[in-house]
Short mmCIF file of C-alpha atoms and ligand atoms in Angstrom, two decimals:
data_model
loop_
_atom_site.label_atom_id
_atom_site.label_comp_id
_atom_site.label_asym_id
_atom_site.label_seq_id
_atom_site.Cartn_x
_atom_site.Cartn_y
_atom_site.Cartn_z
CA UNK A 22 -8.85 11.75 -15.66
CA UNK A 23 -6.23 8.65 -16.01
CA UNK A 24 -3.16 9.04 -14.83
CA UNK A 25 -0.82 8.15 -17.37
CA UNK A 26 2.03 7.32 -15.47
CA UNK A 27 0.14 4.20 -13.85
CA UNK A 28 0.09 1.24 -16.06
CA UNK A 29 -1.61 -1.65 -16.07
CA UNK A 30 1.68 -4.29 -15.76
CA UNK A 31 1.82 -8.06 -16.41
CA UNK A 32 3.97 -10.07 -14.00
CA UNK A 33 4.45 -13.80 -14.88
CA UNK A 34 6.11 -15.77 -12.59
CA UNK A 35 4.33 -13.02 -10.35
CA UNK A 36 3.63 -15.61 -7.89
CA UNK A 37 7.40 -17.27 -7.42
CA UNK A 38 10.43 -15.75 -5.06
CA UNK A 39 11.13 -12.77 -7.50
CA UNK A 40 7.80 -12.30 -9.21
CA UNK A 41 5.92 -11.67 -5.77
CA UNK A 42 8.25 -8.81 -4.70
CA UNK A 43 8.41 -7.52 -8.38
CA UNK A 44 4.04 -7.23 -8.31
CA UNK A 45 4.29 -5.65 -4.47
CA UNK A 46 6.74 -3.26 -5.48
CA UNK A 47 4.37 -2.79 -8.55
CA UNK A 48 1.59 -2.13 -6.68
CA UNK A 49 2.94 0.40 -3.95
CA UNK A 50 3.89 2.36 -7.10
CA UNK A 51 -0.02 2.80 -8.30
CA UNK A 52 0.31 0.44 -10.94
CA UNK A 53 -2.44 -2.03 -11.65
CA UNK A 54 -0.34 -5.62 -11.69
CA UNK A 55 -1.78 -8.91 -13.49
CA UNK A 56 0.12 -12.11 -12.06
CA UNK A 57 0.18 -14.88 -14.19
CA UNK A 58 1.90 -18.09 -12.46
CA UNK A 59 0.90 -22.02 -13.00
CA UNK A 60 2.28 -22.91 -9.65
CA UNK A 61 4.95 -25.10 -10.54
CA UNK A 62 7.44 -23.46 -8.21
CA UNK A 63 5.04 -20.44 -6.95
CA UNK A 64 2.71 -20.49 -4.24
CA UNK A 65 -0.58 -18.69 -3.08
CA UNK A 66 1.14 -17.92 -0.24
CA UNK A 67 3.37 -15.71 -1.75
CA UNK A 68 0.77 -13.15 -3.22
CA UNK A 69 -1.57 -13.87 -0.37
CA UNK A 70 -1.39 -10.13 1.13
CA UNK A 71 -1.79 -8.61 -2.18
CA UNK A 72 -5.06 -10.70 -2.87
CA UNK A 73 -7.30 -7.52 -1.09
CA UNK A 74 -5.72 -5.12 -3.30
CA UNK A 75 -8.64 -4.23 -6.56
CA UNK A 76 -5.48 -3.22 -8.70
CA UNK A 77 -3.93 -7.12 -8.23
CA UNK A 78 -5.32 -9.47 -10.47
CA UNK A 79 -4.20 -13.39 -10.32
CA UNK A 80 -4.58 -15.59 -13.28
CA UNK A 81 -3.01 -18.90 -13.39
CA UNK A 82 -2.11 -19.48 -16.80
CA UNK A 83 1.00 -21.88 -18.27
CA UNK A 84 3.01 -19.14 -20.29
CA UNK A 85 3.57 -22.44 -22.72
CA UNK A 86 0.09 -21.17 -24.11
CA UNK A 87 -1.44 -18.33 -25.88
CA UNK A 88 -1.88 -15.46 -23.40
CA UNK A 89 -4.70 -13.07 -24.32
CA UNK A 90 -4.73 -9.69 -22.59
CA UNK A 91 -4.33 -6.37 -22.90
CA UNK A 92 -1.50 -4.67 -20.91
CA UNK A 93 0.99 -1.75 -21.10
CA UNK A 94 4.11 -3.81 -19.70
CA UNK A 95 5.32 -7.27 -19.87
CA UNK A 96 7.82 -8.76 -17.14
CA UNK A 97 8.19 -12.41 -17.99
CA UNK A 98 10.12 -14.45 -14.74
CA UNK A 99 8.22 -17.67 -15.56
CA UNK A 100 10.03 -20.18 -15.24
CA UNK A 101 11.83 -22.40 -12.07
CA UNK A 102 15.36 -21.39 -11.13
CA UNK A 103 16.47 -24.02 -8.88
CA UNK A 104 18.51 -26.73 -10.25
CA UNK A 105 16.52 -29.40 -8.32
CA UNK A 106 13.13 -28.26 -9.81
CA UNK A 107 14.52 -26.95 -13.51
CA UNK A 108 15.57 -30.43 -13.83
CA UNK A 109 12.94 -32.16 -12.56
CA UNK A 110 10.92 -31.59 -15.96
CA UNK A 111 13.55 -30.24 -17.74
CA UNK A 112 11.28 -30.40 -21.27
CA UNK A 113 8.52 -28.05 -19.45
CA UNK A 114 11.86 -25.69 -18.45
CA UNK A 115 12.51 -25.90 -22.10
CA UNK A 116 9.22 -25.30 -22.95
CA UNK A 117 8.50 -22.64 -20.13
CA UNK A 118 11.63 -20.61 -21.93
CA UNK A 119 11.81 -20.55 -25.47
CA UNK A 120 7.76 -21.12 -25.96
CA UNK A 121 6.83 -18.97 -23.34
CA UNK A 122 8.98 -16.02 -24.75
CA UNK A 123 7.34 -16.59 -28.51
CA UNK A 124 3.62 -16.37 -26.74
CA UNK A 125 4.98 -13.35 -24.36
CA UNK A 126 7.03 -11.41 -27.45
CA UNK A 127 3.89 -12.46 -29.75
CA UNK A 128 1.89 -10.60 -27.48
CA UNK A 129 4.21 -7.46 -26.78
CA UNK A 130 4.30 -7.41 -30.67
CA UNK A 131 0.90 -7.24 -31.05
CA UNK A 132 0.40 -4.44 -27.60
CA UNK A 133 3.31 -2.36 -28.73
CA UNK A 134 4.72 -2.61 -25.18
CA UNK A 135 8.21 -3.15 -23.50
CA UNK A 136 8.73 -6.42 -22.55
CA UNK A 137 11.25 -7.18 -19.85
CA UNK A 138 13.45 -11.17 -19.67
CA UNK A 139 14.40 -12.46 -16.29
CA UNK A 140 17.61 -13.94 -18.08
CA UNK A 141 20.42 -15.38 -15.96
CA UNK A 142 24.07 -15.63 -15.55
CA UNK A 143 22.97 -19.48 -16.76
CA UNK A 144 23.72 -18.01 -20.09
CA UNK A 145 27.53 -17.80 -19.27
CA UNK A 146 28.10 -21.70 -18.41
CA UNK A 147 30.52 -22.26 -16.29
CA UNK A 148 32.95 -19.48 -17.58
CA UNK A 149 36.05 -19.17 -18.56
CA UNK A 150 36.06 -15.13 -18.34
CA UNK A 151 36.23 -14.11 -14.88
CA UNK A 152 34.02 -11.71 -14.04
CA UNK A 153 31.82 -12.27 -17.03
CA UNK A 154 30.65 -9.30 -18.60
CA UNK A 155 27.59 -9.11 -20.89
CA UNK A 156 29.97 -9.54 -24.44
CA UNK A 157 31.24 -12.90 -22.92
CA UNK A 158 29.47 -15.58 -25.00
CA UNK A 159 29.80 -18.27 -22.17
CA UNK A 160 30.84 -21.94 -22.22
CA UNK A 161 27.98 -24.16 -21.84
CA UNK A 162 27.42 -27.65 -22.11
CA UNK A 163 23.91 -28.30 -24.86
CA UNK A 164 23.56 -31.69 -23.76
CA UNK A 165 23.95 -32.10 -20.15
CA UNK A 166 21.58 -31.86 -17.19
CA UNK A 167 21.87 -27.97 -16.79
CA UNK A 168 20.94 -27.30 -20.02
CA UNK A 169 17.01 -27.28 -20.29
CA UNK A 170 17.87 -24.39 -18.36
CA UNK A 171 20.60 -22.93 -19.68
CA UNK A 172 20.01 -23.19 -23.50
CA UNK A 173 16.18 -22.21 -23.01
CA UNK A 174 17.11 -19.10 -21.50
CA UNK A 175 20.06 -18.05 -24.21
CA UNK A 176 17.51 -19.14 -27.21
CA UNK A 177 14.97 -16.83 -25.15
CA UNK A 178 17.30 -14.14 -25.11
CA UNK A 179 18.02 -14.76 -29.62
CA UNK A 180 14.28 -14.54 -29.71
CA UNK A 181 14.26 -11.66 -27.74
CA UNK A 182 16.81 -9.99 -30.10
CA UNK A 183 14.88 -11.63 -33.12
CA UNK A 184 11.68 -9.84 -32.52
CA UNK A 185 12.99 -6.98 -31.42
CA UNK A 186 15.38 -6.67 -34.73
CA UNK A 187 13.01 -7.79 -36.87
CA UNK A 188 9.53 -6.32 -35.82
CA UNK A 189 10.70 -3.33 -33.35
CA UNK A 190 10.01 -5.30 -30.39
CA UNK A 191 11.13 -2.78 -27.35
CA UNK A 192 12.57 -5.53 -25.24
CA UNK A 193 15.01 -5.58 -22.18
CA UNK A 194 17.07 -8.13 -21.00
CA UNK A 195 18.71 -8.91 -18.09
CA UNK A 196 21.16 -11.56 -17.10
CA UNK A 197 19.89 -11.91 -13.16
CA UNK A 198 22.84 -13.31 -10.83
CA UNK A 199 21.83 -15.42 -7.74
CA UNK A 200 19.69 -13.82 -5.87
CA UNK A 201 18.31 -14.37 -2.71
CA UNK A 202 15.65 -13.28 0.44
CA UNK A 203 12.78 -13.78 1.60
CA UNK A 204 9.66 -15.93 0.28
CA UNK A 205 12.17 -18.32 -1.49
CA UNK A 206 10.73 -21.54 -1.04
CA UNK A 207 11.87 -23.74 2.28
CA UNK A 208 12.32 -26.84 -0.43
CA UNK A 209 13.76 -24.91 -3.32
CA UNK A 210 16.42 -26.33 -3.41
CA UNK A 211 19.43 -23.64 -4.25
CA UNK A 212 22.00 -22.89 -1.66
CA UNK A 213 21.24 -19.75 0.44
CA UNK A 214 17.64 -21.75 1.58
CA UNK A 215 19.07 -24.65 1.26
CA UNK A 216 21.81 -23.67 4.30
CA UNK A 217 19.38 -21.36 6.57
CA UNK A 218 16.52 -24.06 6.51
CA UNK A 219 19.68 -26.95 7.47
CA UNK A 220 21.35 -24.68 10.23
CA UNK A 221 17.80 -23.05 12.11
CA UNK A 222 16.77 -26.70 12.33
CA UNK A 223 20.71 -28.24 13.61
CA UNK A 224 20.22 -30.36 10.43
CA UNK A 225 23.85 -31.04 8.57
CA UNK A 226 24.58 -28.34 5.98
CA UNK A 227 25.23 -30.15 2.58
CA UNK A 228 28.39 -28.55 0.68
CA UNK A 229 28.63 -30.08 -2.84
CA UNK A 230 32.20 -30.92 -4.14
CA UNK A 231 34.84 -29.06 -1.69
CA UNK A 232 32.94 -25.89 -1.26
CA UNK A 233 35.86 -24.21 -3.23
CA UNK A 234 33.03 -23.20 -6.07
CA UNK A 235 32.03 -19.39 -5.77
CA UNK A 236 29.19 -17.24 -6.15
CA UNK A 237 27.57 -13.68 -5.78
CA UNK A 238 24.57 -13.10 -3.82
CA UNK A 239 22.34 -10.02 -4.23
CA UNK A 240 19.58 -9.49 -2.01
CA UNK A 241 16.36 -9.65 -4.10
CA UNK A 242 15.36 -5.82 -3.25
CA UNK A 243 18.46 -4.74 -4.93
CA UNK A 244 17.37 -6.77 -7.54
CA UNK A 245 13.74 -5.46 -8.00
CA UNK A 246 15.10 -1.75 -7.82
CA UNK A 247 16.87 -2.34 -10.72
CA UNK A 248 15.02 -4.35 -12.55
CA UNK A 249 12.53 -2.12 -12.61
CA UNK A 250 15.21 0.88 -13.38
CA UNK A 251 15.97 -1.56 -16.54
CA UNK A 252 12.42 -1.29 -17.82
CA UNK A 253 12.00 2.47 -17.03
CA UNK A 254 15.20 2.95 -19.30
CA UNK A 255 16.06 3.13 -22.96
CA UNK A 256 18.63 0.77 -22.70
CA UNK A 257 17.70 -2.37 -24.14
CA UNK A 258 20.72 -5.21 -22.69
CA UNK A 259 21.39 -7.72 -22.66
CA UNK A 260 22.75 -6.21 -18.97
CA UNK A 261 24.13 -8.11 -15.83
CA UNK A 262 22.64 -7.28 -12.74
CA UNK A 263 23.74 -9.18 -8.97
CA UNK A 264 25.89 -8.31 -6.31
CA UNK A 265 29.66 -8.47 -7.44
CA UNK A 266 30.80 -9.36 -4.71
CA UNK A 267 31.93 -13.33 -4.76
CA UNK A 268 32.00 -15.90 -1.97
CA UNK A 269 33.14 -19.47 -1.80
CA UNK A 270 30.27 -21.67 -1.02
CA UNK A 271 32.09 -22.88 2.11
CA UNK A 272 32.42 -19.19 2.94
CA UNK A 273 28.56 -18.83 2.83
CA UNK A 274 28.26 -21.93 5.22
CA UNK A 275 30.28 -20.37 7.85
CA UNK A 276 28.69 -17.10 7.63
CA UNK A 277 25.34 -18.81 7.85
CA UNK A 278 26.18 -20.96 10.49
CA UNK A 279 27.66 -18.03 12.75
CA UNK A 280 24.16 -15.96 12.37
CA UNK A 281 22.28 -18.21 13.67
CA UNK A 282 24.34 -19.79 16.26
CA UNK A 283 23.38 -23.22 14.60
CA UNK A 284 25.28 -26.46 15.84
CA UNK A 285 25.23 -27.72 12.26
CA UNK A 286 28.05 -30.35 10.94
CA UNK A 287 29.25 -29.59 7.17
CA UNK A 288 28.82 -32.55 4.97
CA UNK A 289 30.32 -32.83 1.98
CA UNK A 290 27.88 -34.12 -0.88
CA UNK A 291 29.33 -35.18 -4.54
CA UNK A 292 29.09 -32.04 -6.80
CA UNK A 293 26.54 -31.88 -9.54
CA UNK A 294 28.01 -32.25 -12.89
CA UNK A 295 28.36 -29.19 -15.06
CA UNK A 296 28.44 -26.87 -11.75
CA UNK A 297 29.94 -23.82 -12.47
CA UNK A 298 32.93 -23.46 -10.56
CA UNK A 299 33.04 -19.59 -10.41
CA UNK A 300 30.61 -16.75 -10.77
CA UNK A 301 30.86 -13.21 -10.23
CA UNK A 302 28.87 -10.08 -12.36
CA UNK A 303 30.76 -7.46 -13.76
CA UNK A 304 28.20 -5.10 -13.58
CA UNK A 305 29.76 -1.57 -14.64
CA UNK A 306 26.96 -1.20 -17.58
CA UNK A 307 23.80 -1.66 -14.69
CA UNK A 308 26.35 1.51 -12.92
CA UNK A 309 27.12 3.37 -15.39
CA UNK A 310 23.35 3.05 -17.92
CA UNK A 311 21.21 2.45 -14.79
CA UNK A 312 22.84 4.18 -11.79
CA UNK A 313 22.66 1.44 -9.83
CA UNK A 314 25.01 -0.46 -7.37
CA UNK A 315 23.77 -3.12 -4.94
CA UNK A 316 23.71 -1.38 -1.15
CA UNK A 317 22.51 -4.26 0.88
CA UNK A 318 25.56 -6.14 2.05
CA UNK A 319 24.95 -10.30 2.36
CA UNK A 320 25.27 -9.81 5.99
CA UNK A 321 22.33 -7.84 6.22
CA UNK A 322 20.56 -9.59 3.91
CA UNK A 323 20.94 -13.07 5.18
CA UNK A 324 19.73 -11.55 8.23
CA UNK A 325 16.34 -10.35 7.13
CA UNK A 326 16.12 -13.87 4.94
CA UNK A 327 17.16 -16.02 8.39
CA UNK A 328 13.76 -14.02 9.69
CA UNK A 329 11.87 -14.95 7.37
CA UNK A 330 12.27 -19.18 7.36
CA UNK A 331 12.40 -18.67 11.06
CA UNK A 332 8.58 -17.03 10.97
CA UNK A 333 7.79 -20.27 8.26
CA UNK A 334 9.72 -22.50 10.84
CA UNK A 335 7.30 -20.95 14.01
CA UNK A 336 3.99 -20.99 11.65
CA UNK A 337 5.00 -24.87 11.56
CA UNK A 338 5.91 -25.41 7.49
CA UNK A 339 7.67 -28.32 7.72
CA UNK A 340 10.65 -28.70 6.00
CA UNK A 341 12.06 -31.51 4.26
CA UNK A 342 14.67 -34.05 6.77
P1 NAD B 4 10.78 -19.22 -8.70
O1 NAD B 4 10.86 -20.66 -9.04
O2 NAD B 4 10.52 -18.85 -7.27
O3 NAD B 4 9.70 -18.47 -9.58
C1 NAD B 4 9.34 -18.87 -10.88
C2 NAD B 4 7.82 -18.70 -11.02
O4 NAD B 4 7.45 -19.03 -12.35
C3 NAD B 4 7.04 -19.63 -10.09
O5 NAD B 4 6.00 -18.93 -9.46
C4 NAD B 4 6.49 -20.69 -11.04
O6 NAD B 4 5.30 -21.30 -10.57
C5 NAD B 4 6.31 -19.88 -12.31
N1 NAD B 4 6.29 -20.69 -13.53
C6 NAD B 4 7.18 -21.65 -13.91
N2 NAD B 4 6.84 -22.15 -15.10
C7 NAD B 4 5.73 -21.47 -15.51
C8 NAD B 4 4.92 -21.54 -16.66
N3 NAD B 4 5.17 -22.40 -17.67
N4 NAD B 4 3.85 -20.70 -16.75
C9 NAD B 4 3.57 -19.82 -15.75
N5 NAD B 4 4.30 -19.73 -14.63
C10 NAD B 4 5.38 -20.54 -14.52
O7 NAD B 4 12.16 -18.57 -9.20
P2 NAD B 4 12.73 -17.09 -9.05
O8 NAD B 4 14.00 -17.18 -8.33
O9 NAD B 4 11.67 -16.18 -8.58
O10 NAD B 4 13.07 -16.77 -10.57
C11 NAD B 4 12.22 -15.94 -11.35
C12 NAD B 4 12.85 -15.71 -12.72
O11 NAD B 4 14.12 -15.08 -12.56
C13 NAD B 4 13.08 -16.99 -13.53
O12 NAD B 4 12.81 -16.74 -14.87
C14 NAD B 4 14.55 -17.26 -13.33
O13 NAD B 4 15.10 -17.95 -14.41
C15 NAD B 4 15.11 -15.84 -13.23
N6 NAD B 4 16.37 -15.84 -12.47
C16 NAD B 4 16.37 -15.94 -11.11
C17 NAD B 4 17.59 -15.96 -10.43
C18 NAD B 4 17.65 -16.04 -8.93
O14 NAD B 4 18.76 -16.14 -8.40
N7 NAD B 4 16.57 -15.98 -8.20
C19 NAD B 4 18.79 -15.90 -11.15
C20 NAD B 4 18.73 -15.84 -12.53
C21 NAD B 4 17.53 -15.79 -13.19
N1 UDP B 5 25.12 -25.99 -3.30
C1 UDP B 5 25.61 -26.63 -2.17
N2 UDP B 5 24.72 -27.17 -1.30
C2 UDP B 5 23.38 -27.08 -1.46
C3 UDP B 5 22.88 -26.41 -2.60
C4 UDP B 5 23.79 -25.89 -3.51
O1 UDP B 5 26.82 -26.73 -1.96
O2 UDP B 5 22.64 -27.58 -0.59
C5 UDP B 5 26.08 -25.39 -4.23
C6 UDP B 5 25.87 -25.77 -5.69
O3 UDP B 5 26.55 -26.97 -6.01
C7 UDP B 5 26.46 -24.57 -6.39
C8 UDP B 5 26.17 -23.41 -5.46
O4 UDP B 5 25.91 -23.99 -4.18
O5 UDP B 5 27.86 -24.70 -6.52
C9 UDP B 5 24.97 -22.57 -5.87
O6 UDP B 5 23.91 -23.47 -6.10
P1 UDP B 5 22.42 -22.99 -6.43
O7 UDP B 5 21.62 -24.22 -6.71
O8 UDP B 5 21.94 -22.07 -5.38
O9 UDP B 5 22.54 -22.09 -7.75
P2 UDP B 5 23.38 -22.19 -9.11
O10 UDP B 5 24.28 -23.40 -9.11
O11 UDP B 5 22.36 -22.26 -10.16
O12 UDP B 5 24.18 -20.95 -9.09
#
């Protein structure tokens, strides 16, 4: 007889940083798990282990396009993160956001099915409400070179809303904070890699601007735990989930630096425009609807994450100079 409680799960972005660890977490709960990725920012590597599994499927598939399948769940995390790479076709990011959520709502519409948004904390700009909670509408720039980003993930989040007002569309929506760990890419580009890939190779760490800027790191399996505790809910968001607790990017430097008794120089590097200058979740809806409180402290987690480029660094994946 089937057991009800195991689903059959799409994943897309399944084969990027958070999408891998969202389908092995999947997975090691019963479910069956379909990745869909296009491998802008993803890698085979990163599912690679889950390939033997016959309850993993892999499809690679552009969420910009009609997605045909039948499925109980929808997570959709397609879509790059990084500032270098969201920018580096920023009309694909735009595309990757607003069409991809009209193919993936389409598609929950027609299934019935919850359908979960990797949003972001994007959504808030670079705030003028310190911490930002979720009824904060943000201060963001439409025109500048954050935006592909930025506006593609809050008119994701009015579609969202849109379908689910209008047709009963049982959506969830978070607002993700940075997140970090392992399987980021070594060239991705965002700060946490960024500084462990510079320091375990003696290679100058590159502070933008002063290094005055802050942000709040949560280790990605805080982040999967309640993501998934999102989806299992009734609660619908939009809800901010990260670590609240905020560092100053020259902070993260030295902390880096110190754990792995790196030699590495910081160089200052002109700051992108439109960086946010502070970030920090308030996240006492995720505590109080889901439960949940991060419990690994950035300590520990850059730890396990300085591991992990060190095995890339030892398996010889070259980084860039
Ligand atoms: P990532 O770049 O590692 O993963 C994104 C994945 O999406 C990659 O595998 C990429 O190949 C895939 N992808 C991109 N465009 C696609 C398309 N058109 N069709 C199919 N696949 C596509 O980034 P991540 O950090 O794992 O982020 C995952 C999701 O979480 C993203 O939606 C991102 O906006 C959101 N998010 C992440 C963070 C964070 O700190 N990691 C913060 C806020 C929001
Ligand atoms: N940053 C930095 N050096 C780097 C990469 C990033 O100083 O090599 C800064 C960046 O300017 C920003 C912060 O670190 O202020 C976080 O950047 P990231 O790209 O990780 O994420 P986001 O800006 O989207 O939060």
């Amino acid at each position: 007889m089937k057991d009800l409680r195991k689903k059959r799960i799409l994943v897309t972005g399944g084969a990027g940083f958070l999408g891998s660890h969202l389908c092995e977490r999947l997975l090691q709960e019963g479910h069956d798990v379909l990745c869909v990725d296009n491998f802008f920012t993803g890698s085979r590597e990163n599912i690679i282990h889950l390939l033997d599994s016959n309850r993993f499927e892999f499809m690679r598939h552009d969420i910009c396009f009609p997605l045909y399948v039948e499925v109980d769940e929808i997570y959709n995390f397609a879509c790059p993160a990084s500032p270098l790479h969201y920018q580096a076709d920023p009309i694909q990011t735009i595309k990757t956001s607003v069409f991809g959520a009209m193919n993936l709502l389409g598609l929950a519409k027609r299934l019935n099915c919850k359908i979960f948004q990797a949003s972001t904390s994007e959504v808030y700009g670079d705030p003028h409400v310190h911490p930002q909670k979720e009824d904060y509408w943000g201060n963001v720039n439409p025109i500048g070179i954050r935006s592909c980003y930025d506006e593609g993930k809050r008119c994701a989040e009015t579609l969202f809303f849109d379908y689910h007002r209008k047709n009963h569309v049982q959506i969830r929506v978070a607002r993700i904070f940075n997140t970090y760990g392992p399987r980021m890419h070594p060239n991705d580009g965002r700060v946490v890699s960024n500084f462990i890939v510079q320091a375990l190779q003696n290679q100058p760490i590159t502070i933008y601007g002063d290094g005055t800027q802050t942000r709040s790191f949560c280790y990605v399996d805080d982040l999967i735990e309640v993501a998934i505790r999102l989806m299992n809910s009734q609660e619908i968001g939009p809800i901010n989930i990260g670590n609240p607790t905020e560092f100053q990017i020259i902070d993260l430097a030295e902390q880096i630096i110190q754990l792995t008794g790196s030699s590495s120089q910081i160089i200052h590097q002109p700051l992108p425009s439109d960086d946010p200058k502070q970030r920090r979740p308030d996240i006492s809806k995720a505590k109080a609807l889901l439960n949940w409180q991060p419990r690994v402290s950035l300590q520990e987690g850059l730890k396990a994450t300085i591991a992990y480029f060190e095995s890339c660094l030892k398996l010889g994946i070259s980084y860039p100079g």
